[in-house]
Amino acid sequence: MTTPPPPLPDPEARGVRLVVVLLVLTVVSGLIDAVSYLGLGRVFTANMTGNVVVLGFAAAGAPGFSVPHTATSLAAFLLGAVAGGRVAARYGKGSRRRWARLTLAAEALLVGASAAVAFAWPDTNGTRYALIALTAFAMGLRNATVRKLGVPDLTTTVLTMTLTGLASESRLGDATGHRSPRRTASVIAMLVGATLGAWLVLHHGLGIPLLIAAALSGVLAVVASGRE
């Protein structure tokens, strides 16, 4: 009696699982929003919920906020999300690993380009618009992909529903919070990214936190698997 051959290894399982990848991307989001809000004129390029609110502040004439900057961020983010939808339509039914890595590589290139601009032409109005557009487009592309991947409780940019789930499903709520460790890790990851990003912006300018964000996305593009 012949022994059946061992099953072939699943290529989707090679690399770092998507849960870990998305947690690191949450750190990247904190870095990028620290750069955009503190260094680019009180505008968000990862967190569009905050950006819509900021646009309202700017439209009302609140000092320190800019309608053109915020509108640029929103427009670039939406264009990135459109591009992410097109990528999902082409690759979403195939290998999740290949799809995730392709999107992360694009994010790394876009954020890396923004870092290069920040180093080459610091403190110009054109630089601000370029950094806003590049990072917002990258975040739109990523968010569209993360949405389609559908990993629960890991959006990488927004924490409102994550915090709601933590509180409402805790022991003080309905005690059904089986994903509490994941949600807690997501909140901590965003806090770490924002804290590190703010410190780097305040002490070293915009280029270094953008370079770190690009490097993290690039590493994830190489090591991400297609499994949760």
Coordinates of N, CA and C in Angstrom, one line a residue:
M1 N 0.9 -1.2 0.0 CA 0.0 0.0 0.0 C 0.9 1.2 0.0
T2 N 0.7 2.1 -1.0 CA 1.5 3.3 -1.1 C 1.0 4.4 -0.1
T3 N 2.0 5.1 0.4 CA 1.6 6.2 1.3 C 1.3 7.5 0.5
P4 N 0.1 8.1 0.8 CA -0.2 9.3 0.0 C 0.8 10.4 0.2
P5 N 1.1 11.2 -0.8 CA 2.1 12.3 -0.7 C 1.6 13.3 0.3
P6 N 2.5 13.9 1.1 CA 2.0 15.0 2.0 C 1.4 16.1 1.3
P7 N 0.5 16.8 1.9 CA -0.2 17.9 1.3 C 0.8 19.1 1.0
L8 N 0.7 19.7 -0.1 CA 1.5 20.8 -0.4 C 1.3 22.0 0.5
P9 N 2.4 22.7 0.9 CA 2.2 23.8 1.8 C 1.3 24.9 1.2
D10 N 0.5 25.5 2.0 CA -0.4 26.6 1.5 C 0.4 27.9 1.3
P11 N 0.6 28.4 0.1 CA 1.4 29.6 -0.1 C 0.8 30.8 0.6
E12 N -0.5 30.8 0.9 CA -1.2 31.9 1.5 C -0.8 32.0 3.0
A13 N -0.3 30.9 3.6 CA 0.1 30.9 5.0 C 1.5 31.4 5.2
R14 N 2.3 31.6 4.2 CA 3.7 32.0 4.3 C 3.7 33.5 4.7
G15 N 4.5 33.7 5.7 CA 4.7 35.1 6.1 C 3.9 35.5 7.4
V16 N 3.9 36.8 7.7 CA 3.3 37.3 8.9 C 1.8 37.4 8.7
R17 N 1.0 36.9 9.7 CA -0.5 36.9 9.5 C -1.0 38.3 9.5
L18 N -2.2 38.4 8.8 CA -2.7 39.7 8.5 C -3.1 40.5 9.8
V19 N -3.4 39.8 10.9 CA -3.8 40.5 12.1 C -2.5 41.4 12.6
V20 N -1.4 40.8 12.6 CA -0.2 41.5 13.0 C 0.2 42.6 12.0
V21 N 0.0 42.3 10.7 CA 0.3 43.3 9.6 C -0.6 44.5 9.9
L22 N -1.9 44.3 10.1 CA -2.8 45.4 10.3 C -2.5 46.2 11.6
L23 N -2.1 45.5 12.6 CA -1.7 46.2 13.8 C -0.5 47.1 13.6
V24 N 0.5 46.7 12.8 CA 1.6 47.5 12.5 C 1.2 48.7 11.6
L25 N 0.3 48.4 10.7 CA -0.2 49.5 9.8 C -1.0 50.5 10.7
T26 N -1.6 50.1 11.8 CA -2.2 51.1 12.7 C -1.2 52.0 13.3
V27 N 0.0 51.5 13.6 CA 1.1 52.3 14.1 C 1.5 53.3 13.0
V28 N 1.6 52.8 11.7 CA 1.9 53.7 10.6 C 0.9 54.8 10.5
S29 N -0.4 54.5 10.7 CA -1.4 55.5 10.6 C -1.2 56.6 11.7
G30 N -0.9 56.2 12.9 CA -0.6 57.2 13.9 C 0.6 58.1 13.5
L31 N 1.6 57.5 12.9 CA 2.8 58.3 12.5 C 2.3 59.3 11.4
I32 N 1.6 58.9 10.5 CA 1.2 59.7 9.3 C 0.2 60.8 9.8
D33 N -0.7 60.5 10.7 CA -1.6 61.6 11.1 C -0.9 62.6 12.0
A34 N 0.2 62.1 12.8 CA 1.0 63.1 13.5 C 1.7 64.0 12.6
V35 N 2.2 63.5 11.5 CA 2.9 64.4 10.5 C 1.9 65.4 9.9
S36 N 0.8 64.9 9.5 CA -0.2 65.7 8.8 C -0.8 66.8 9.7
Y37 N -1.2 66.4 10.9 CA -1.9 67.3 11.8 C -0.9 68.3 12.4
L38 N 0.2 67.9 12.8 CA 1.2 68.8 13.5 C 2.1 69.5 12.5
G39 N 2.3 68.9 11.3 CA 3.3 69.5 10.4 C 2.7 70.1 9.2
L40 N 1.5 69.8 8.9 CA 0.9 70.2 7.6 C -0.3 71.1 7.7
G41 N -0.5 71.7 8.9 CA -1.6 72.7 9.1 C -2.9 72.1 9.5
R42 N -2.8 71.3 10.6 CA -4.1 70.7 11.2 C -5.0 70.1 10.2
V43 N -4.4 69.1 9.5 CA -5.2 68.3 8.5 C -4.9 66.9 8.8
F44 N -5.8 66.0 8.7 CA -5.6 64.6 8.7 C -5.5 64.0 7.3
T45 N -4.6 63.0 7.2 CA -4.5 62.3 5.9 C -4.8 60.8 6.0
A46 N -4.9 60.3 7.2 CA -5.3 58.9 7.4 C -6.7 58.8 8.0
N47 N -7.0 59.7 9.0 CA -8.3 59.7 9.6 C -9.3 60.6 9.0
M48 N -10.1 60.1 8.1 CA -11.1 61.0 7.4 C -12.3 61.4 8.2
T49 N -12.6 60.7 9.3 CA -13.6 61.2 10.2 C -13.2 62.5 10.8
G50 N -12.0 62.6 11.3 CA -11.5 63.8 11.8 C -11.4 64.9 10.8
N51 N -11.0 64.5 9.5 CA -10.8 65.4 8.5 C -12.1 66.1 8.1
V52 N -13.2 65.4 8.0 CA -14.5 66.0 7.7 C -14.9 67.1 8.8
V53 N -14.6 66.7 10.1 CA -14.8 67.7 11.1 C -13.9 68.9 11.0
V54 N -12.6 68.7 10.6 CA -11.7 69.8 10.4 C -12.2 70.7 9.3
L55 N -12.7 70.0 8.2 CA -13.2 70.8 7.1 C -14.3 71.7 7.5
G56 N -15.2 71.3 8.4 CA -16.2 72.1 8.9 C -15.7 73.3 9.7
F57 N -14.6 73.0 10.6 CA -14.0 74.1 11.3 C -13.4 75.1 10.3
A58 N -12.7 74.6 9.3 CA -12.1 75.6 8.3 C -13.1 76.4 7.6
A59 N -14.2 75.7 7.2 CA -15.3 76.4 6.5 C -16.0 77.5 7.3
A60 N -16.0 77.3 8.6 CA -16.6 78.3 9.5 C -15.6 79.4 9.9
G61 N -14.4 79.3 9.4 CA -13.4 80.3 9.6 C -12.6 80.2 10.9
A62 N -12.6 79.0 11.5 CA -11.8 78.8 12.7 C -10.3 79.0 12.4
P63 N -9.6 79.8 13.2 CA -8.2 80.1 13.0 C -7.3 78.8 13.0
G64 N -6.4 78.7 12.1 CA -5.4 77.6 12.1 C -5.8 76.4 11.2
F65 N -7.0 76.5 10.6 CA -7.5 75.4 9.7 C -7.6 76.0 8.3
S66 N -7.4 75.1 7.3 CA -7.4 75.5 5.9 C -8.3 74.6 5.1
V67 N -9.3 75.3 4.4 CA -10.2 74.6 3.5 C -9.4 73.9 2.3
P68 N -8.5 74.7 1.7 CA -7.7 74.0 0.6 C -6.9 72.8 1.0
H69 N -6.3 72.9 2.1 CA -5.5 71.7 2.6 C -6.4 70.5 2.9
T70 N -7.5 70.8 3.6 CA -8.4 69.7 4.0 C -9.1 69.1 2.8
A71 N -9.5 70.0 1.9 CA -10.1 69.5 0.6 C -9.2 68.7 -0.2
T72 N -7.9 69.1 -0.3 CA -6.9 68.3 -1.0 C -6.8 66.9 -0.4
S73 N -6.7 66.8 0.9 CA -6.6 65.5 1.6 C -7.8 64.6 1.3
L74 N -9.0 65.2 1.4 CA -10.2 64.4 1.1 C -10.2 63.9 -0.3
A75 N -9.9 64.8 -1.2 CA -9.9 64.4 -2.7 C -8.9 63.3 -3.0
A76 N -7.7 63.5 -2.4 CA -6.6 62.5 -2.7 C -7.0 61.2 -2.0
F77 N -7.5 61.2 -0.8 CA -8.0 60.0 -0.2 C -9.0 59.2 -1.0
L78 N -10.0 60.0 -1.5 CA -11.0 59.4 -2.3 C -10.5 58.8 -3.6
L79 N -9.5 59.5 -4.2 CA -8.9 58.9 -5.4 C -8.1 57.6 -5.1
G80 N -7.4 57.6 -3.9 CA -6.7 56.4 -3.5 C -7.7 55.3 -3.3
A81 N -8.8 55.6 -2.7 CA -9.8 54.6 -2.4 C -10.4 54.0 -3.7
V82 N -10.6 54.9 -4.7 CA -11.0 54.4 -6.0 C -10.0 53.4 -6.6
A83 N -8.7 53.8 -6.5 CA -7.6 53.0 -7.0 C -7.6 51.6 -6.3
G84 N -7.8 51.7 -4.9 CA -7.9 50.5 -4.1 C -9.0 49.6 -4.6
G85 N -10.2 50.2 -4.9 CA -11.3 49.4 -5.4 C -11.0 48.7 -6.7
R86 N -10.3 49.4 -7.6 CA -9.9 48.8 -8.9 C -8.9 47.6 -8.7
V87 N -8.0 47.8 -7.7 CA -7.0 46.8 -7.4 C -7.8 45.6 -6.8
A88 N -8.7 45.8 -6.0 CA -9.5 44.7 -5.4 C -10.3 44.0 -6.4
A89 N -10.9 44.7 -7.4 CA -11.6 44.1 -8.4 C -10.8 43.1 -9.3
R90 N -9.5 43.5 -9.4 CA -8.6 42.7 -10.3 C -8.0 41.5 -9.5
Y91 N -7.6 41.8 -8.2 CA -6.9 40.8 -7.5 C -7.6 40.2 -6.3
G92 N -8.8 40.7 -6.0 CA -9.5 40.3 -4.8 C -10.0 38.9 -4.8
K93 N -10.2 38.3 -6.0 CA -10.7 36.9 -6.0 C -9.5 35.9 -6.1
G94 N -8.3 36.4 -6.2 CA -7.2 35.5 -6.2 C -6.4 35.4 -4.9
S95 N -5.2 35.5 -4.9 CA -4.3 35.3 -3.7 C -4.4 36.6 -2.9
R96 N -4.9 36.4 -1.6 CA -4.9 37.5 -0.7 C -3.5 38.0 -0.4
R97 N -2.6 37.1 -0.3 CA -1.2 37.4 0.0 C -0.6 38.3 -1.1
R98 N -0.8 38.0 -2.4 CA -0.3 38.8 -3.4 C -1.0 40.2 -3.4
W99 N -2.3 40.2 -3.2 CA -3.1 41.4 -3.2 C -2.6 42.3 -2.1
A100 N -2.5 41.8 -0.9 CA -2.0 42.6 0.2 C -0.6 43.2 0.0
R101 N 0.2 42.3 -0.5 CA 1.6 42.8 -0.7 C 1.7 43.8 -1.8
L102 N 0.9 43.7 -2.8 CA 0.9 44.7 -3.9 C 0.5 46.1 -3.3
T103 N -0.6 46.1 -2.6 CA -1.1 47.3 -2.0 C -0.1 47.9 -1.0
L104 N 0.5 47.1 -0.2 CA 1.5 47.6 0.8 C 2.7 48.2 0.1
A105 N 3.1 47.5 -1.0 CA 4.3 48.0 -1.8 C 4.0 49.4 -2.4
A106 N 2.7 49.6 -2.9 CA 2.3 50.9 -3.4 C 2.3 51.9 -2.3
E107 N 1.8 51.6 -1.1 CA 1.8 52.5 0.0 C 3.2 52.9 0.4
A108 N 4.1 51.9 0.4 CA 5.5 52.2 0.8 C 6.1 53.2 -0.2
L109 N 5.9 53.0 -1.5 CA 6.4 53.9 -2.5 C 5.8 55.3 -2.4
L110 N 4.5 55.4 -2.1 CA 3.9 56.7 -2.0 C 4.4 57.5 -0.8
V111 N 4.5 56.8 0.3 CA 4.9 57.4 1.6 C 6.4 57.7 1.5
G112 N 7.2 56.8 0.8 CA 8.6 57.1 0.6 C 8.8 58.3 -0.2
A113 N 8.0 58.5 -1.3 CA 8.1 59.7 -2.1 C 7.8 60.9 -1.3
S114 N 6.8 60.8 -0.4 CA 6.5 62.0 0.5 C 7.7 62.3 1.4
A115 N 8.4 61.3 1.9 CA 9.6 61.5 2.7 C 10.7 62.2 1.9
A116 N 10.9 61.8 0.7 CA 11.9 62.4 -0.2 C 11.6 63.8 -0.4
V117 N 10.3 64.1 -0.7 CA 9.9 65.5 -0.9 C 10.1 66.4 0.4
A118 N 9.8 65.8 1.6 CA 10.0 66.5 2.8 C 11.5 66.8 3.1
F119 N 12.4 65.9 2.7 CA 13.8 66.1 2.9 C 14.3 67.1 1.9
A120 N 13.9 67.0 0.6 CA 14.4 67.8 -0.4 C 13.9 69.3 -0.4
W121 N 12.7 69.5 -0.1 CA 12.1 70.8 -0.1 C 11.3 71.1 1.1
P122 N 12.0 71.2 2.2 CA 11.2 71.5 3.5 C 10.6 72.9 3.5
D123 N 9.5 73.0 4.3 CA 9.0 74.3 4.6 C 8.6 75.1 3.4
T124 N 7.9 74.5 2.4 CA 7.4 75.3 1.3 C 5.9 74.9 1.2
N125 N 5.1 75.9 0.7 CA 3.7 75.6 0.5 C 3.4 74.4 -0.4
G126 N 4.2 74.4 -1.5 CA 4.1 73.3 -2.5 C 4.4 71.9 -1.8
T127 N 5.4 71.9 -0.9 CA 5.7 70.7 -0.2 C 4.5 70.2 0.7
R128 N 3.8 71.1 1.3 CA 2.7 70.8 2.1 C 1.6 70.1 1.3
Y129 N 1.3 70.7 0.1 CA 0.3 70.1 -0.7 C 0.7 68.7 -1.3
A130 N 2.0 68.6 -1.6 CA 2.5 67.3 -2.1 C 2.4 66.2 -1.0
L131 N 2.8 66.6 0.2 CA 2.8 65.6 1.3 C 1.3 65.2 1.6
I132 N 0.5 66.2 1.6 CA -1.0 65.9 1.9 C -1.5 64.9 0.8
A133 N -1.2 65.3 -0.4 CA -1.8 64.4 -1.5 C -1.2 63.0 -1.5
L134 N 0.1 62.9 -1.4 CA 0.7 61.6 -1.4 C 0.3 60.7 -0.3
T135 N 0.3 61.2 0.9 CA 0.0 60.4 2.1 C -1.5 60.1 2.1
A136 N -2.4 61.0 1.7 CA -3.8 60.8 1.7 C -4.2 59.7 0.6
F137 N -3.5 59.8 -0.5 CA -3.8 58.8 -1.6 C -3.4 57.5 -1.1
A138 N -2.2 57.4 -0.4 CA -1.7 56.1 0.1 C -2.7 55.5 1.1
M139 N -3.3 56.4 2.0 CA -4.2 55.9 3.0 C -5.5 55.5 2.4
G140 N -6.0 56.2 1.3 CA -7.2 55.8 0.7 C -7.0 54.4 0.0
L141 N -5.9 54.2 -0.7 CA -5.6 52.9 -1.3 C -5.6 51.8 -0.2
R142 N -4.9 52.1 0.9 CA -4.8 51.0 1.9 C -6.2 50.8 2.6
N143 N -7.0 51.8 2.9 CA -8.3 51.6 3.5 C -9.2 50.8 2.6
A144 N -9.2 51.1 1.3 CA -10.1 50.3 0.4 C -9.7 48.8 0.5
T145 N -8.4 48.6 0.6 CA -7.9 47.2 0.6 C -8.3 46.5 1.9
V146 N -8.0 47.2 3.0 CA -8.3 46.7 4.4 C -9.8 46.4 4.5
R147 N -10.7 47.3 3.9 CA -12.1 47.1 4.0 C -12.5 45.8 3.2
K148 N -11.9 45.6 2.1 CA -12.2 44.4 1.3 C -11.7 43.1 1.9
L149 N -10.5 43.2 2.6 CA -9.9 42.0 3.3 C -10.9 41.6 4.4
G150 N -11.5 42.5 5.1 CA -12.5 42.2 6.0 C -12.1 41.5 7.3
V151 N -10.9 41.9 7.8 CA -10.4 41.3 9.1 C -11.1 42.1 10.2
P152 N -11.9 41.4 11.0 CA -12.7 42.1 12.0 C -11.9 42.9 13.0
D153 N -12.5 44.1 13.3 CA -12.0 45.0 14.3 C -10.6 45.6 14.0
L154 N -10.2 45.6 12.8 CA -8.8 46.1 12.5 C -9.0 47.0 11.2
T155 N -9.4 48.2 11.4 CA -9.5 49.1 10.3 C -8.3 49.9 9.9
T156 N -7.3 50.0 10.9 CA -6.0 50.6 10.8 C -6.0 52.1 10.9
T157 N -7.2 52.8 10.8 CA -7.2 54.3 10.8 C -8.2 54.8 11.7
V158 N -9.3 54.1 12.0 CA -10.4 54.7 12.8 C -10.7 53.8 14.0
L159 N -10.8 54.4 15.2 CA -10.9 53.7 16.5 C -12.3 53.8 17.1
T160 N -13.2 54.6 16.6 CA -14.5 54.9 17.3 C -15.2 53.6 17.5
M161 N -15.4 52.8 16.5 CA -16.2 51.5 16.7 C -15.4 50.5 17.5
T162 N -14.0 50.6 17.4 CA -13.2 49.7 18.2 C -13.4 50.0 19.7
L163 N -13.4 51.3 20.1 CA -13.6 51.7 21.5 C -15.0 51.4 21.9
T164 N -15.9 51.6 21.0 CA -17.3 51.2 21.3 C -17.5 49.8 21.7
G165 N -16.9 48.9 20.8 CA -16.9 47.5 21.1 C -16.2 47.1 22.4
L166 N -15.1 47.7 22.6 CA -14.4 47.4 23.9 C -15.3 47.7 25.1
A167 N -16.0 48.8 25.1 CA -16.8 49.2 26.2 C -18.1 48.5 26.3
S168 N -18.8 48.4 25.2 CA -20.1 47.8 25.2 C -20.1 46.3 25.4
E169 N -19.0 45.7 24.9 CA -18.9 44.2 25.1 C -18.0 43.8 26.2
S170 N -17.7 44.7 27.1 CA -16.8 44.4 28.2 C -17.7 43.7 29.3
R171 N -17.1 43.4 30.4 CA -17.8 42.7 31.5 C -18.9 43.7 32.1
L172 N -18.6 45.0 32.0 CA -19.6 46.0 32.5 C -20.7 46.2 31.5
G173 N -20.5 45.7 30.2 CA -21.5 45.8 29.2 C -22.2 44.5 29.1
D174 N -22.2 43.9 27.8 CA -22.9 42.6 27.7 C -22.0 41.4 27.8
A175 N -20.8 41.6 28.1 CA -19.8 40.5 28.4 C -19.6 39.5 27.2
T176 N -19.7 40.1 26.0 CA -19.5 39.2 24.8 C -18.2 39.5 24.1
G177 N -17.3 40.3 24.7 CA -16.1 40.8 24.0 C -15.0 39.8 23.7
H178 N -15.3 38.8 22.8 CA -14.3 37.8 22.6 C -13.1 38.4 21.8
R179 N -13.3 39.5 21.2 CA -12.1 40.1 20.4 C -11.5 41.3 21.2
S180 N -11.7 41.4 22.5 CA -11.1 42.5 23.2 C -9.6 42.6 23.1
P181 N -8.8 41.5 23.1 CA -7.4 41.6 23.0 C -7.0 42.3 21.7
R182 N -7.6 41.9 20.6 CA -7.3 42.5 19.3 C -7.7 44.0 19.3
R183 N -8.8 44.4 19.8 CA -9.2 45.8 19.9 C -8.3 46.6 20.8
T184 N -7.9 46.0 21.9 CA -7.0 46.7 22.8 C -5.7 47.0 22.1
A185 N -5.2 45.9 21.4 CA -3.9 46.1 20.7 C -4.0 47.2 19.6
S186 N -5.2 47.3 19.0 CA -5.3 48.3 17.9 C -5.3 49.7 18.5
V187 N -5.9 49.9 19.7 CA -5.9 51.2 20.3 C -4.4 51.5 20.7
I188 N -3.8 50.6 21.3 CA -2.4 50.8 21.8 C -1.5 51.1 20.6
A189 N -1.7 50.4 19.5 CA -0.9 50.6 18.3 C -1.0 52.0 17.7
M190 N -2.3 52.5 17.7 CA -2.5 53.9 17.2 C -1.8 54.9 18.2
L191 N -2.0 54.7 19.5 CA -1.4 55.6 20.5 C 0.1 55.6 20.3
V192 N 0.7 54.4 20.2 CA 2.2 54.4 20.0 C 2.6 55.1 18.7
G193 N 1.9 54.9 17.6 CA 2.3 55.5 16.4 C 2.2 57.1 16.5
A194 N 1.1 57.5 17.1 CA 0.8 59.0 17.2 C 1.9 59.6 18.2
T195 N 2.2 58.9 19.3 CA 3.2 59.4 20.2 C 4.5 59.5 19.6
L196 N 5.0 58.4 18.9 CA 6.3 58.4 18.3 C 6.3 59.5 17.1
G197 N 5.2 59.5 16.3 CA 5.2 60.5 15.3 C 5.2 61.9 15.7
A198 N 4.5 62.2 16.8 CA 4.5 63.6 17.3 C 5.9 64.0 17.9
W199 N 6.5 63.1 18.6 CA 7.9 63.3 19.1 C 8.9 63.6 17.9
L200 N 8.8 62.8 16.9 CA 9.7 62.9 15.8 C 9.4 64.2 15.0
V201 N 8.2 64.6 14.8 CA 7.8 65.8 14.2 C 8.3 67.0 15.0
L202 N 8.1 67.0 16.2 CA 8.5 68.1 17.1 C 10.0 68.3 17.2
H203 N 10.8 67.2 17.1 CA 12.2 67.3 17.4 C 13.0 67.1 16.1
H204 N 12.5 66.4 15.1 CA 13.3 66.1 13.9 C 12.7 66.5 12.6
G205 N 11.5 67.1 12.6 CA 10.9 67.5 11.3 C 10.0 66.4 10.7
L206 N 9.6 66.5 9.5 CA 8.6 65.7 8.8 C 9.2 64.5 8.1
G207 N 10.4 64.6 7.6 CA 11.0 63.5 6.8 C 11.2 62.2 7.5
I208 N 11.8 62.3 8.7 CA 12.1 61.0 9.4 C 10.9 60.2 9.8
P209 N 9.8 60.8 10.3 CA 8.6 59.9 10.6 C 8.0 59.3 9.3
L210 N 8.0 60.1 8.2 CA 7.5 59.6 7.0 C 8.4 58.5 6.4
L211 N 9.7 58.6 6.6 CA 10.6 57.6 6.2 C 10.4 56.3 7.0
I212 N 10.2 56.4 8.3 CA 9.9 55.2 9.1 C 8.6 54.6 8.7
A213 N 7.6 55.4 8.4 CA 6.3 54.8 8.0 C 6.5 54.1 6.7
A214 N 7.2 54.6 5.7 CA 7.5 54.0 4.4 C 8.2 52.7 4.6
A215 N 9.2 52.7 5.5 CA 10.0 51.5 5.8 C 9.2 50.4 6.4
L216 N 8.3 50.7 7.3 CA 7.4 49.7 7.9 C 6.5 49.1 6.9
S217 N 5.9 50.0 6.0 CA 5.0 49.5 5.0 C 5.8 48.6 4.0
G218 N 7.0 49.0 3.7 CA 7.8 48.2 2.8 C 8.1 46.8 3.3
V219 N 8.5 46.8 4.6 CA 8.8 45.5 5.2 C 7.5 44.6 5.2
L220 N 6.4 45.2 5.5 CA 5.2 44.4 5.5 C 4.8 43.9 4.1
A221 N 5.1 44.7 3.1 CA 4.9 44.2 1.8 C 5.7 43.0 1.4
V222 N 6.8 42.8 2.1 CA 7.6 41.6 1.8 C 7.2 40.4 2.6
V223 N 6.7 40.6 3.8 CA 6.5 39.5 4.8 C 5.0 39.2 5.0
A224 N 4.0 39.9 4.5 CA 2.6 39.7 4.8 C 2.2 38.3 4.2
S225 N 1.4 37.6 4.9 CA 0.7 36.4 4.4 C -0.7 36.8 4.0
G226 N -1.4 35.7 3.5 CA -2.8 36.0 3.2 C -3.8 35.4 4.2
R227 N -3.3 35.0 5.4 CA -4.1 34.5 6.4 C -4.3 35.4 7.6
E228 N -5.4 35.3 8.3 CA -5.6 36.1 9.5 C -4.7 35.6 10.6

